Amino acid sequence: MPALLPGVDLGKRATMNRGTWGSRFGFVVAAAGSAVGLGNIWKFPYITGVNGGGAFVLVYLACIALVGLPILIAEILLGRATQGSPVAAFRQLTRKGSPWVGTGWLGVAAGFVILSYYSVVAGWAIHYTFLALTNHFNEVGEAKAIAKIFTDLVGNPGLNIGYHGAFLVLTVAVVIGGVKAGIERWSRILMPFLGMILVGMLVYATGLDGFGRALGFVFGGRFSDLHAAGFLEALGHAFFTLSLGMGAMLTYGSYLPKETSIPKSALWVALLDTVIALLASMVIFPITFTHGIEPAAGPGLVFQSLPIAFSQMPAGYPLSILFFVLLVFAALTSAISLLEVVASTFIDVYGWTRRKATLSTGAVIFVCGIPSALSGGSFFGSGFAEFFWGKTFFDVMDYLSSNWMLPLGGLFVSLYSGYALKQETSVGEFGGAAAAPLHTVWRATVRYLAPAAVLMVMLKSSGILALLTGK
Ligand code: TRP
């Protein structure tokens, strides 16, 4: 057995009834389920479109490999070494009252905030699944009217709150089942299904006229199209898509059996996440190019442009159902990980039962998400925006979490594991002497490259970079 955390008494926690994954495959599907989400299928294609395609994709791939993967390894490693969710993990690692524990709480807060608006978008996907089932896009037929379905939905308070709640009920129902019987079991069912739907849609997309152009768009890097902001957006998205910066992967790592290789598992997770984001683009862009839709349509790409295309194409009816079911599944396995961080904190730190922790945190997140659900058509939308730099409540939640809480959490995790964590602990978690060269490369990355990159993102977010460069 690899060395446990030296000098730390694991006695109490080890005897507590925490879950573990059934196998390495169980961990990989669950963690890939967390990583693969709205970020891959909704956000990645549209930011690729907005940033001009190929060159952005290359930069994004570099960010995943050079920054994302090392921080992913760091999180899993800290989780397994301490057998705790983020707050418990940092308490375990540090002296009483250490500010590092704040990193754990920051993560819990980020999970809370992200889930509160993530479930609103997931709720839209549920609504679109129903619309697809009833062949609604085809019946409406006309492009402008289809695009208006989305603006009407976003402005409808009842529907938004209803679906937001319904999606959280699903999430709570899975997390309440625990690590193996809830999270792992559902990920094992949903993820392969998601993969199959995507491959099926890819086969369809290869037959479209726009397939060649789409490939050129996604894989033909033209650096002249990429602006500086695109580099930073690529890095920020690398964090979001790998579920980094808030201890989700740390918590999942805490359920990992000691004999499983962390670098290998992390590589699988990053690979699956990347492949699925690329597959989603290779499905979405051929459809949009074939039907003369702008690739740079923005956040409405999936909810406005695609339904227009579905209404015009042969077999659009079954495809639209498959696509939105896929989106709901992807969102669900991600939301599970967000809730698991919040719930497991109350389990680990306050000794609550899983049932109590899941139900009560789920309920509070529902209530706190209501303003986000109402951001399309109430005070929390345009009225709120008057006081907050033109951002709705929903936008503020997204901005705070993605641009500040996650990068900050990622920065602290990489600094902690690079400078404060005992090297014997990280070497042990890497699998001992055999993995020493790999460990050396990883350690250099989390000490220098990753923190530098994250600082860049935050300088950019704060506008300080704009001041310095005069742009
Ligand atoms: N990675 C998910 C996506 O791409 C979202 C997500 C789930 C997430 N858990 C997270 C993002 C934790 C940041 C942190 O949609």
Short mmCIF file of C-alpha atoms and ligand atoms in Angstrom, two decimals:
data_model
loop_
_atom_site.label_atom_id
_atom_site.label_comp_id
_atom_site.label_asym_id
_atom_site.label_seq_id
_atom_site.Cartn_x
_atom_site.Cartn_y
_atom_site.Cartn_z
CA MET A 1 0.00 0.00 0.00
CA PRO A 2 1.42 3.42 -0.86
CA ALA A 3 2.29 5.66 2.08
CA LEU A 4 -0.62 7.39 3.71
CA LEU A 5 -0.26 10.95 4.79
CA PRO A 6 2.82 11.03 7.03
CA GLY A 7 2.26 12.47 10.44
CA VAL A 8 -1.49 12.67 10.10
CA ASP A 9 -3.82 10.59 12.18
CA LEU A 10 -6.21 9.02 9.74
CA GLY A 11 -7.60 6.71 12.38
CA LYS A 12 -10.83 8.51 13.02
CA ARG A 13 -11.68 9.22 9.42
CA ALA A 14 -10.63 5.84 8.10
CA THR A 15 -13.09 4.12 10.38
CA MET A 16 -15.89 6.46 9.37
CA ASN A 17 -18.24 5.03 6.86
CA ARG A 18 -17.18 6.91 3.75
CA GLY A 19 -17.93 5.41 0.38
CA THR A 20 -15.47 4.15 -2.22
CA TRP A 21 -15.76 3.57 -5.95
CA GLY A 22 -16.32 0.00 -7.07
CA SER A 23 -13.33 0.06 -9.43
CA ARG A 24 -11.03 2.34 -11.39
CA PHE A 25 -13.57 2.28 -14.18
CA GLY A 26 -16.20 3.43 -11.68
CA PHE A 27 -14.09 6.42 -10.74
CA VAL A 28 -13.25 7.27 -14.33
CA VAL A 29 -16.89 7.24 -15.48
CA ALA A 30 -18.04 9.25 -12.49
CA ALA A 31 -15.25 11.83 -12.86
CA ALA A 32 -15.73 11.96 -16.63
CA GLY A 33 -19.43 12.38 -15.91
CA SER A 34 -18.61 15.38 -13.77
CA ALA A 35 -16.31 16.82 -16.40
CA VAL A 36 -18.56 16.21 -19.39
CA GLY A 37 -21.48 18.57 -19.08
CA LEU A 38 -23.10 21.70 -20.42
CA GLY A 39 -19.54 22.99 -20.69
CA ASN A 40 -18.76 20.45 -23.42
CA ILE A 41 -21.95 20.38 -25.39
CA TRP A 42 -23.41 23.84 -24.92
CA LYS A 43 -20.47 26.11 -24.13
CA PHE A 44 -17.44 24.67 -25.95
CA PRO A 45 -18.99 24.73 -29.44
CA TYR A 46 -20.28 28.25 -29.01
CA ILE A 47 -17.06 29.75 -27.65
CA THR A 48 -15.16 27.95 -30.41
CA GLY A 49 -17.54 29.59 -32.86
CA VAL A 50 -17.21 33.01 -31.31
CA ASN A 51 -13.41 32.75 -31.22
CA GLY A 52 -13.07 31.81 -34.86
CA GLY A 53 -12.48 28.04 -34.66
CA GLY A 54 -9.23 26.12 -35.15
CA ALA A 55 -6.62 28.25 -33.44
CA PHE A 56 -8.80 28.54 -30.36
CA VAL A 57 -9.16 24.76 -30.27
CA LEU A 58 -5.38 24.30 -30.37
CA VAL A 59 -4.85 26.73 -27.51
CA TYR A 60 -7.62 25.03 -25.56
CA LEU A 61 -5.97 21.62 -26.05
CA ALA A 62 -2.67 23.03 -24.81
CA CYS A 63 -4.41 24.48 -21.73
CA ILE A 64 -6.01 21.12 -20.94
CA ALA A 65 -2.69 19.28 -21.23
CA LEU A 66 -0.37 21.79 -19.56
CA VAL A 67 -2.55 23.32 -16.85
CA GLY A 68 -5.78 21.34 -16.55
CA LEU A 69 -4.29 17.87 -16.28
CA PRO A 70 -1.69 18.75 -13.61
CA ILE A 71 -4.31 20.49 -11.45
CA LEU A 72 -6.69 17.59 -11.99
CA ILE A 73 -3.98 15.26 -10.69
CA ALA A 74 -3.35 17.61 -7.75
CA GLU A 75 -7.00 17.60 -6.73
CA ILE A 76 -7.43 13.83 -6.95
CA LEU A 77 -4.18 13.38 -5.03
CA LEU A 78 -5.17 15.73 -2.19
CA GLY A 79 -8.52 13.97 -1.95
CA ARG A 80 -7.11 10.51 -1.76
CA ALA A 81 -4.32 11.42 0.62
CA THR A 82 -6.77 12.89 3.12
CA GLN A 83 -9.90 10.84 2.48
CA GLY A 84 -11.95 13.98 2.82
CA SER A 85 -14.06 16.52 0.99
CA PRO A 86 -12.31 19.91 0.53
CA VAL A 87 -12.82 21.41 4.00
CA ALA A 88 -12.05 18.16 5.79
CA ALA A 89 -9.05 17.65 3.49
CA PHE A 90 -7.40 20.98 4.28
CA ARG A 91 -8.16 20.62 8.01
CA GLN A 92 -6.46 17.28 7.89
CA LEU A 93 -3.40 18.63 6.10
CA THR A 94 -2.81 21.83 8.04
CA ARG A 95 -2.59 23.15 11.58
CA LYS A 96 -5.68 24.37 13.38
CA GLY A 97 -6.87 27.74 12.13
CA SER A 98 -4.75 27.60 8.97
CA PRO A 99 -5.95 29.87 6.16
CA TRP A 100 -5.61 26.96 3.70
CA VAL A 101 -8.88 25.64 5.11
CA GLY A 102 -10.47 28.67 3.46
CA THR A 103 -9.69 27.03 0.10
CA GLY A 104 -12.03 24.23 1.08
CA TRP A 105 -14.82 26.60 2.04
CA LEU A 106 -14.30 28.61 -1.12
CA GLY A 107 -14.84 25.39 -3.06
CA VAL A 108 -18.02 24.57 -1.20
CA ALA A 109 -19.32 28.07 -1.86
CA ALA A 110 -18.41 27.77 -5.55
CA GLY A 111 -20.24 24.44 -5.84
CA PHE A 112 -23.25 26.00 -4.24
CA VAL A 113 -23.22 29.03 -6.56
CA ILE A 114 -22.54 27.05 -9.75
CA LEU A 115 -25.26 24.49 -9.09
CA SER A 116 -27.78 27.25 -8.39
CA TYR A 117 -27.59 28.51 -11.99
CA TYR A 118 -26.35 25.36 -13.72
CA SER A 119 -29.67 23.71 -12.89
CA VAL A 120 -31.51 26.59 -14.57
CA VAL A 121 -29.73 25.88 -17.89
CA ALA A 122 -30.23 22.15 -17.37
CA GLY A 123 -33.91 22.96 -16.86
CA TRP A 124 -34.00 24.56 -20.31
CA ALA A 125 -32.60 21.31 -21.69
CA ILE A 126 -35.47 19.39 -20.01
CA HIS A 127 -37.98 21.79 -21.58
CA TYR A 128 -36.38 21.34 -25.00
CA THR A 129 -36.50 17.57 -24.57
CA PHE A 130 -40.26 17.84 -24.17
CA LEU A 131 -40.53 20.21 -27.13
CA ALA A 132 -38.51 17.76 -29.21
CA LEU A 133 -40.69 14.83 -28.11
CA THR A 134 -43.86 16.62 -29.19
CA ASN A 135 -42.25 17.51 -32.54
CA HIS A 136 -42.72 21.16 -31.69
CA PHE A 137 -39.82 22.55 -33.78
CA ASN A 138 -41.21 20.97 -36.89
CA GLU A 139 -44.70 22.27 -36.21
CA VAL A 140 -43.51 25.83 -35.63
CA GLY A 141 -41.38 25.53 -38.74
CA GLU A 142 -40.38 29.12 -39.26
CA ALA A 143 -36.84 30.05 -38.16
CA LYS A 144 -37.62 33.29 -36.31
CA ALA A 145 -40.51 31.69 -34.46
CA ILE A 146 -38.25 28.80 -33.37
CA ALA A 147 -35.63 31.22 -32.09
CA LYS A 148 -38.38 33.01 -30.17
CA ILE A 149 -39.24 29.81 -28.25
CA PHE A 150 -36.00 30.36 -26.37
CA THR A 151 -36.56 34.02 -25.51
CA ASP A 152 -40.11 33.18 -24.41
CA LEU A 153 -38.86 30.36 -22.19
CA VAL A 154 -36.16 32.47 -20.58
CA GLY A 155 -38.76 35.11 -19.76
CA ASN A 156 -41.24 32.67 -18.24
CA PRO A 157 -40.89 32.62 -14.42
CA GLY A 158 -43.13 29.61 -13.76
CA LEU A 159 -41.44 27.32 -16.27
CA ASN A 160 -37.95 28.34 -15.17
CA ILE A 161 -38.58 27.74 -11.49
CA GLY A 162 -40.43 24.51 -12.21
CA TYR A 163 -37.66 23.01 -14.34
CA HIS A 164 -34.92 24.31 -12.04
CA GLY A 165 -36.66 22.50 -9.19
CA ALA A 166 -37.31 19.36 -11.22
CA PHE A 167 -33.68 19.11 -12.23
CA LEU A 168 -32.51 19.55 -8.63
CA VAL A 169 -34.89 16.80 -7.51
CA LEU A 170 -33.22 14.45 -10.01
CA THR A 171 -29.78 15.50 -8.77
CA VAL A 172 -30.71 15.01 -5.10
CA ALA A 173 -32.24 11.62 -5.93
CA VAL A 174 -28.93 10.37 -7.33
CA VAL A 175 -26.64 11.86 -4.67
CA ILE A 176 -28.78 10.54 -1.82
CA GLY A 177 -27.99 7.02 -3.05
CA GLY A 178 -24.34 7.53 -2.08
CA VAL A 179 -21.06 7.02 -3.86
CA LYS A 180 -21.38 3.53 -5.30
CA ALA A 181 -25.14 2.98 -5.46
CA GLY A 182 -25.98 6.53 -6.52
CA ILE A 183 -23.23 8.41 -8.31
CA GLU A 184 -21.24 5.52 -9.76
CA ARG A 185 -24.29 3.49 -10.78
CA TRP A 186 -25.97 6.35 -12.60
CA SER A 187 -22.76 7.49 -14.26
CA ARG A 188 -22.22 3.94 -15.52
CA ILE A 189 -25.67 3.99 -17.09
CA LEU A 190 -25.80 7.55 -18.40
CA MET A 191 -22.26 8.03 -19.73
CA PRO A 192 -22.11 5.12 -22.20
CA PHE A 193 -25.55 6.15 -23.41
CA LEU A 194 -24.31 9.67 -23.93
CA GLY A 195 -21.30 8.37 -25.86
CA MET A 196 -23.53 6.26 -28.10
CA ILE A 197 -25.91 9.13 -28.87
CA LEU A 198 -22.98 11.34 -29.76
CA VAL A 199 -21.34 8.78 -32.03
CA GLY A 200 -24.70 8.11 -33.69
CA MET A 201 -25.13 11.80 -34.37
CA LEU A 202 -21.57 12.00 -35.68
CA VAL A 203 -22.29 9.27 -38.21
CA TYR A 204 -25.26 11.34 -39.34
CA ALA A 205 -23.19 14.55 -39.45
CA THR A 206 -20.50 12.98 -41.67
CA GLY A 207 -23.15 12.66 -44.38
CA LEU A 208 -24.00 16.37 -44.38
CA ASP A 209 -22.76 18.82 -46.98
CA GLY A 210 -21.28 21.04 -44.31
CA PHE A 211 -19.12 18.30 -42.73
CA GLY A 212 -15.96 19.18 -44.62
CA ARG A 213 -16.28 22.87 -43.85
CA ALA A 214 -16.97 22.08 -40.21
CA LEU A 215 -13.81 19.97 -39.94
CA GLY A 216 -11.82 22.80 -41.48
CA PHE A 217 -13.36 25.21 -39.00
CA VAL A 218 -12.67 23.09 -35.91
CA PHE A 219 -9.26 21.70 -36.85
CA GLY A 220 -7.76 24.21 -39.25
CA GLY A 221 -5.86 26.55 -36.96
CA ARG A 222 -5.72 30.13 -38.28
CA PHE A 223 -3.96 32.13 -35.65
CA SER A 224 -4.88 35.40 -37.30
CA ASP A 225 -8.47 34.77 -36.12
CA LEU A 226 -7.52 34.43 -32.47
CA HIS A 227 -7.39 37.45 -30.18
CA ALA A 228 -5.59 37.64 -26.84
CA ALA A 229 -8.89 37.32 -25.02
CA GLY A 230 -9.35 33.95 -26.72
CA PHE A 231 -6.24 32.55 -24.97
CA LEU A 232 -7.65 33.46 -21.62
CA GLU A 233 -11.10 32.21 -22.42
CA ALA A 234 -9.54 28.89 -23.45
CA LEU A 235 -7.77 28.59 -20.11
CA GLY A 236 -10.85 29.55 -18.10
CA HIS A 237 -12.86 26.99 -19.99
CA ALA A 238 -10.23 24.31 -19.39
CA PHE A 239 -10.93 24.76 -15.68
CA PHE A 240 -14.67 24.71 -16.00
CA THR A 241 -14.83 21.74 -18.32
CA LEU A 242 -12.56 19.57 -16.16
CA SER A 243 -14.60 20.54 -13.04
CA LEU A 244 -11.50 22.02 -11.41
CA GLY A 245 -11.03 24.66 -8.77
CA MET A 246 -13.75 23.82 -6.28
CA GLY A 247 -12.78 20.43 -4.96
CA ALA A 248 -15.19 18.32 -7.02
CA MET A 249 -12.35 16.18 -8.29
CA LEU A 250 -10.77 16.30 -4.83
CA THR A 251 -13.96 14.86 -3.35
CA TYR A 252 -14.21 12.18 -6.05
CA GLY A 253 -10.53 11.40 -5.44
CA SER A 254 -11.28 10.84 -1.77
CA TYR A 255 -13.35 7.79 -2.73
CA LEU A 256 -10.55 6.33 -4.84
CA PRO A 257 -9.03 3.05 -3.64
CA LYS A 258 -5.35 3.31 -2.69
CA GLU A 259 -4.10 0.97 -5.39
CA THR A 260 -5.54 2.91 -8.34
CA SER A 261 -3.04 4.95 -10.37
CA ILE A 262 -3.89 8.65 -10.13
CA PRO A 263 -1.97 9.91 -13.21
CA LYS A 264 -3.52 7.22 -15.40
CA SER A 265 -7.06 7.83 -14.15
CA ALA A 266 -6.66 11.59 -14.54
CA LEU A 267 -5.38 11.14 -18.08
CA TRP A 268 -8.45 9.10 -18.94
CA VAL A 269 -10.79 11.71 -17.52
CA ALA A 270 -9.10 14.57 -19.39
CA LEU A 271 -9.04 12.52 -22.60
CA LEU A 272 -12.71 11.56 -22.43
CA ASP A 273 -13.72 15.12 -21.65
CA THR A 274 -11.71 16.49 -24.58
CA VAL A 275 -12.88 13.86 -27.04
CA ILE A 276 -16.50 14.52 -26.13
CA ALA A 277 -16.15 18.29 -26.52
CA LEU A 278 -14.57 17.77 -29.95
CA LEU A 279 -17.24 15.25 -30.94
CA ALA A 280 -19.96 17.68 -29.90
CA SER A 281 -18.39 20.34 -32.14
CA MET A 282 -18.14 17.88 -35.01
CA VAL A 283 -21.85 17.23 -34.68
CA ILE A 284 -23.01 20.80 -34.16
CA PHE A 285 -20.94 22.67 -36.78
CA PRO A 286 -21.79 20.41 -39.75
CA ILE A 287 -25.46 20.99 -38.90
CA THR A 288 -25.09 24.76 -38.61
CA PHE A 289 -22.94 25.06 -41.77
CA THR A 290 -25.30 22.91 -43.77
CA HIS A 291 -28.23 25.10 -42.79
CA GLY A 292 -26.52 28.41 -43.24
CA ILE A 293 -26.41 29.29 -39.56
CA GLU A 294 -23.65 31.50 -38.15
CA PRO A 295 -21.09 29.49 -36.12
CA ALA A 296 -20.65 32.56 -33.93
CA ALA A 297 -24.28 32.57 -32.80
CA GLY A 298 -23.21 32.62 -29.11
CA PRO A 299 -25.05 31.00 -26.18
CA GLY A 300 -28.15 30.50 -28.33
CA LEU A 301 -26.27 28.10 -30.62
CA VAL A 302 -27.67 24.98 -29.00
CA PHE A 303 -31.10 26.28 -27.98
CA GLN A 304 -31.90 28.47 -31.00
CA SER A 305 -29.79 27.51 -34.01
CA LEU A 306 -29.92 23.75 -33.63
CA PRO A 307 -33.72 23.50 -33.31
CA ILE A 308 -34.01 25.55 -36.51
CA ALA A 309 -31.74 23.06 -38.22
CA PHE A 310 -33.68 20.13 -36.69
CA SER A 311 -36.90 21.53 -38.13
CA GLN A 312 -35.42 21.61 -41.62
CA MET A 313 -33.50 18.35 -41.85
CA PRO A 314 -34.69 14.86 -42.66
CA ALA A 315 -34.83 12.76 -39.48
CA GLY A 316 -34.76 16.00 -37.48
CA TYR A 317 -37.43 14.65 -35.14
CA PRO A 318 -35.55 11.67 -33.68
CA LEU A 319 -32.26 13.55 -33.77
CA SER A 320 -33.65 16.47 -31.79
CA ILE A 321 -34.92 14.09 -29.10
CA LEU A 322 -31.57 12.33 -28.89
CA PHE A 323 -29.68 15.59 -28.72
CA PHE A 324 -31.62 17.12 -25.86
CA VAL A 325 -31.72 13.88 -23.90
CA LEU A 326 -27.94 13.88 -24.27
CA LEU A 327 -27.76 17.40 -22.95
CA VAL A 328 -29.87 16.55 -19.88
CA PHE A 329 -27.76 13.46 -19.11
CA ALA A 330 -24.53 15.38 -19.44
CA ALA A 331 -25.84 18.10 -17.15
CA LEU A 332 -27.08 15.59 -14.58
CA THR A 333 -23.79 13.73 -14.10
CA SER A 334 -22.08 17.13 -13.66
CA ALA A 335 -24.65 18.51 -11.25
CA ILE A 336 -24.22 15.38 -9.13
CA SER A 337 -20.58 16.27 -8.53
CA LEU A 338 -21.46 19.83 -7.59
CA LEU A 339 -24.01 18.70 -5.03
CA GLU A 340 -21.71 15.96 -3.76
CA VAL A 341 -19.08 18.53 -2.74
CA VAL A 342 -21.60 20.58 -0.78
CA ALA A 343 -23.33 17.58 0.78
CA SER A 344 -20.17 15.65 1.64
CA THR A 345 -18.83 18.69 3.47
CA PHE A 346 -21.78 18.55 5.85
CA ILE A 347 -21.29 14.80 6.17
CA ASP A 348 -17.53 15.01 6.84
CA VAL A 349 -17.37 18.19 8.89
CA TYR A 350 -20.62 18.15 10.85
CA GLY A 351 -21.33 14.44 10.87
CA TRP A 352 -24.74 14.73 9.19
CA THR A 353 -26.28 11.71 7.57
CA ARG A 354 -26.10 11.64 3.77
CA ARG A 355 -29.87 11.90 3.61
CA LYS A 356 -30.06 15.00 5.77
CA ALA A 357 -27.09 16.65 4.06
CA THR A 358 -28.35 16.03 0.52
CA LEU A 359 -31.96 17.03 1.12
CA SER A 360 -31.21 20.20 3.04
CA THR A 361 -28.39 21.50 0.85
CA GLY A 362 -30.47 20.66 -2.23
CA ALA A 363 -33.38 22.66 -0.83
CA VAL A 364 -31.22 25.68 -0.01
CA ILE A 365 -29.64 25.61 -3.47
CA PHE A 366 -33.12 25.51 -4.99
CA VAL A 367 -34.13 28.65 -3.11
CA CYS A 368 -30.89 30.48 -3.90
CA GLY A 369 -31.25 29.57 -7.57
CA ILE A 370 -34.69 31.16 -7.86
CA PRO A 371 -33.29 34.63 -8.71
CA SER A 372 -31.21 33.00 -11.47
CA ALA A 373 -34.30 31.21 -12.74
CA LEU A 374 -36.06 34.58 -12.81
CA SER A 375 -33.22 36.44 -14.55
CA GLY A 376 -34.94 36.40 -17.93
CA GLY A 377 -38.04 38.29 -17.01
CA SER A 378 -38.22 39.97 -13.63
CA PHE A 379 -36.37 42.37 -11.40
CA PHE A 380 -33.44 39.91 -11.29
CA GLY A 381 -32.93 40.43 -15.00
CA SER A 382 -32.86 43.91 -16.43
CA GLY A 383 -33.66 45.71 -13.15
CA PHE A 384 -30.81 43.97 -11.37
CA ALA A 385 -28.53 44.65 -14.32
CA GLU A 386 -28.90 48.38 -13.80
CA PHE A 387 -27.00 48.07 -10.54
CA PHE A 388 -24.52 45.39 -11.62
CA TRP A 389 -22.72 46.58 -14.75
CA GLY A 390 -25.39 45.29 -17.09
CA LYS A 391 -25.29 41.77 -15.67
CA THR A 392 -28.41 39.89 -14.61
CA PHE A 393 -28.40 37.89 -11.38
CA PHE A 394 -27.71 34.77 -13.44
CA ASP A 395 -24.77 36.46 -15.20
CA VAL A 396 -23.32 37.63 -11.89
CA MET A 397 -23.40 34.09 -10.47
CA ASP A 398 -21.71 32.72 -13.60
CA TYR A 399 -19.15 35.50 -13.66
CA LEU A 400 -18.26 35.27 -9.96
CA SER A 401 -17.86 31.51 -9.99
CA SER A 402 -16.17 30.95 -13.37
CA ASN A 403 -13.93 34.01 -13.41
CA TRP A 404 -13.04 34.29 -9.73
CA MET A 405 -13.91 31.39 -7.46
CA LEU A 406 -12.71 28.56 -9.72
CA PRO A 407 -9.42 30.16 -10.83
CA LEU A 408 -8.69 31.17 -7.24
CA GLY A 409 -9.48 27.67 -5.98
CA GLY A 410 -7.29 26.19 -8.72
CA LEU A 411 -4.47 28.55 -7.83
CA PHE A 412 -4.57 27.57 -4.16
CA VAL A 413 -4.72 23.86 -4.98
CA SER A 414 -1.71 24.08 -7.26
CA LEU A 415 0.26 26.24 -4.82
CA TYR A 416 -0.59 23.97 -1.91
CA SER A 417 0.31 20.76 -3.69
CA GLY A 418 3.45 22.31 -5.22
CA TYR A 419 4.88 24.09 -2.18
CA ALA A 420 3.18 23.08 1.06
CA LEU A 421 2.39 19.40 0.61
CA LYS A 422 5.13 17.05 1.80
CA GLN A 423 6.86 15.60 -1.23
CA GLU A 424 6.83 12.12 0.25
CA THR A 425 3.04 12.31 0.29
CA SER A 426 2.72 13.28 -3.34
CA VAL A 427 5.40 10.81 -4.44
CA GLY A 428 3.53 8.10 -2.51
CA GLU A 429 0.24 8.98 -4.16
CA PHE A 430 1.93 8.90 -7.56
CA GLY A 431 2.85 5.29 -6.92
CA GLY A 432 6.28 5.62 -5.35
CA ALA A 433 9.74 5.46 -6.89
CA ALA A 434 8.63 3.99 -10.22
CA ALA A 435 6.67 7.14 -10.99
CA ALA A 436 9.34 9.55 -9.72
CA PRO A 437 10.23 11.15 -13.09
CA LEU A 438 6.55 11.76 -13.84
CA HIS A 439 6.15 13.21 -10.36
CA THR A 440 9.01 15.62 -11.00
CA VAL A 441 7.40 16.95 -14.17
CA TRP A 442 4.03 17.26 -12.43
CA ARG A 443 5.52 19.07 -9.46
CA ALA A 444 7.30 21.61 -11.63
CA THR A 445 4.05 22.28 -13.46
CA VAL A 446 1.99 22.91 -10.33
CA ARG A 447 4.74 25.06 -8.85
CA TYR A 448 5.39 27.34 -11.82
CA LEU A 449 3.37 26.92 -14.99
CA ALA A 450 -0.12 26.41 -13.60
CA PRO A 451 -0.04 29.29 -11.06
CA ALA A 452 1.38 31.65 -13.67
CA ALA A 453 -1.33 30.74 -16.16
CA VAL A 454 -4.10 31.10 -13.59
CA LEU A 455 -2.79 34.49 -12.47
CA MET A 456 -2.97 35.62 -16.09
CA VAL A 457 -6.64 34.67 -16.27
CA MET A 458 -7.40 36.56 -13.10
CA LEU A 459 -5.49 39.65 -14.16
CA LYS A 460 -7.49 39.58 -17.34
CA SER A 461 -10.78 39.13 -15.48
CA SER A 462 -10.05 42.02 -13.19
CA GLY A 463 -9.21 44.33 -16.06
CA ILE A 464 -5.70 44.86 -14.70
CA LEU A 465 -4.22 43.27 -17.81
CA ALA A 466 -6.15 45.73 -19.96
CA LEU A 467 -4.66 48.56 -17.94
CA LEU A 468 -1.13 47.21 -18.32
CA THR A 469 -1.30 46.50 -22.02
CA GLY A 470 -3.46 49.49 -22.85
CA LYS A 471 -5.98 47.33 -24.77
N1 TRP B 1 -17.48 20.34 -15.90
C1 TRP B 1 -18.88 20.57 -16.00
C2 TRP B 1 -19.23 21.04 -17.40
O1 TRP B 1 -18.37 21.07 -18.24
C3 TRP B 1 -19.41 21.53 -14.99
C4 TRP B 1 -18.98 21.22 -13.60
C5 TRP B 1 -19.33 20.18 -12.85
C6 TRP B 1 -18.06 21.95 -12.83
N2 TRP B 1 -18.68 20.20 -11.64
C7 TRP B 1 -17.91 21.27 -11.63
C8 TRP B 1 -17.36 23.07 -13.10
C9 TRP B 1 -17.03 21.74 -10.69
C10 TRP B 1 -16.48 23.55 -12.15
C11 TRP B 1 -16.31 22.89 -10.96
O2 TRP B 1 -20.36 21.36 -17.67
#
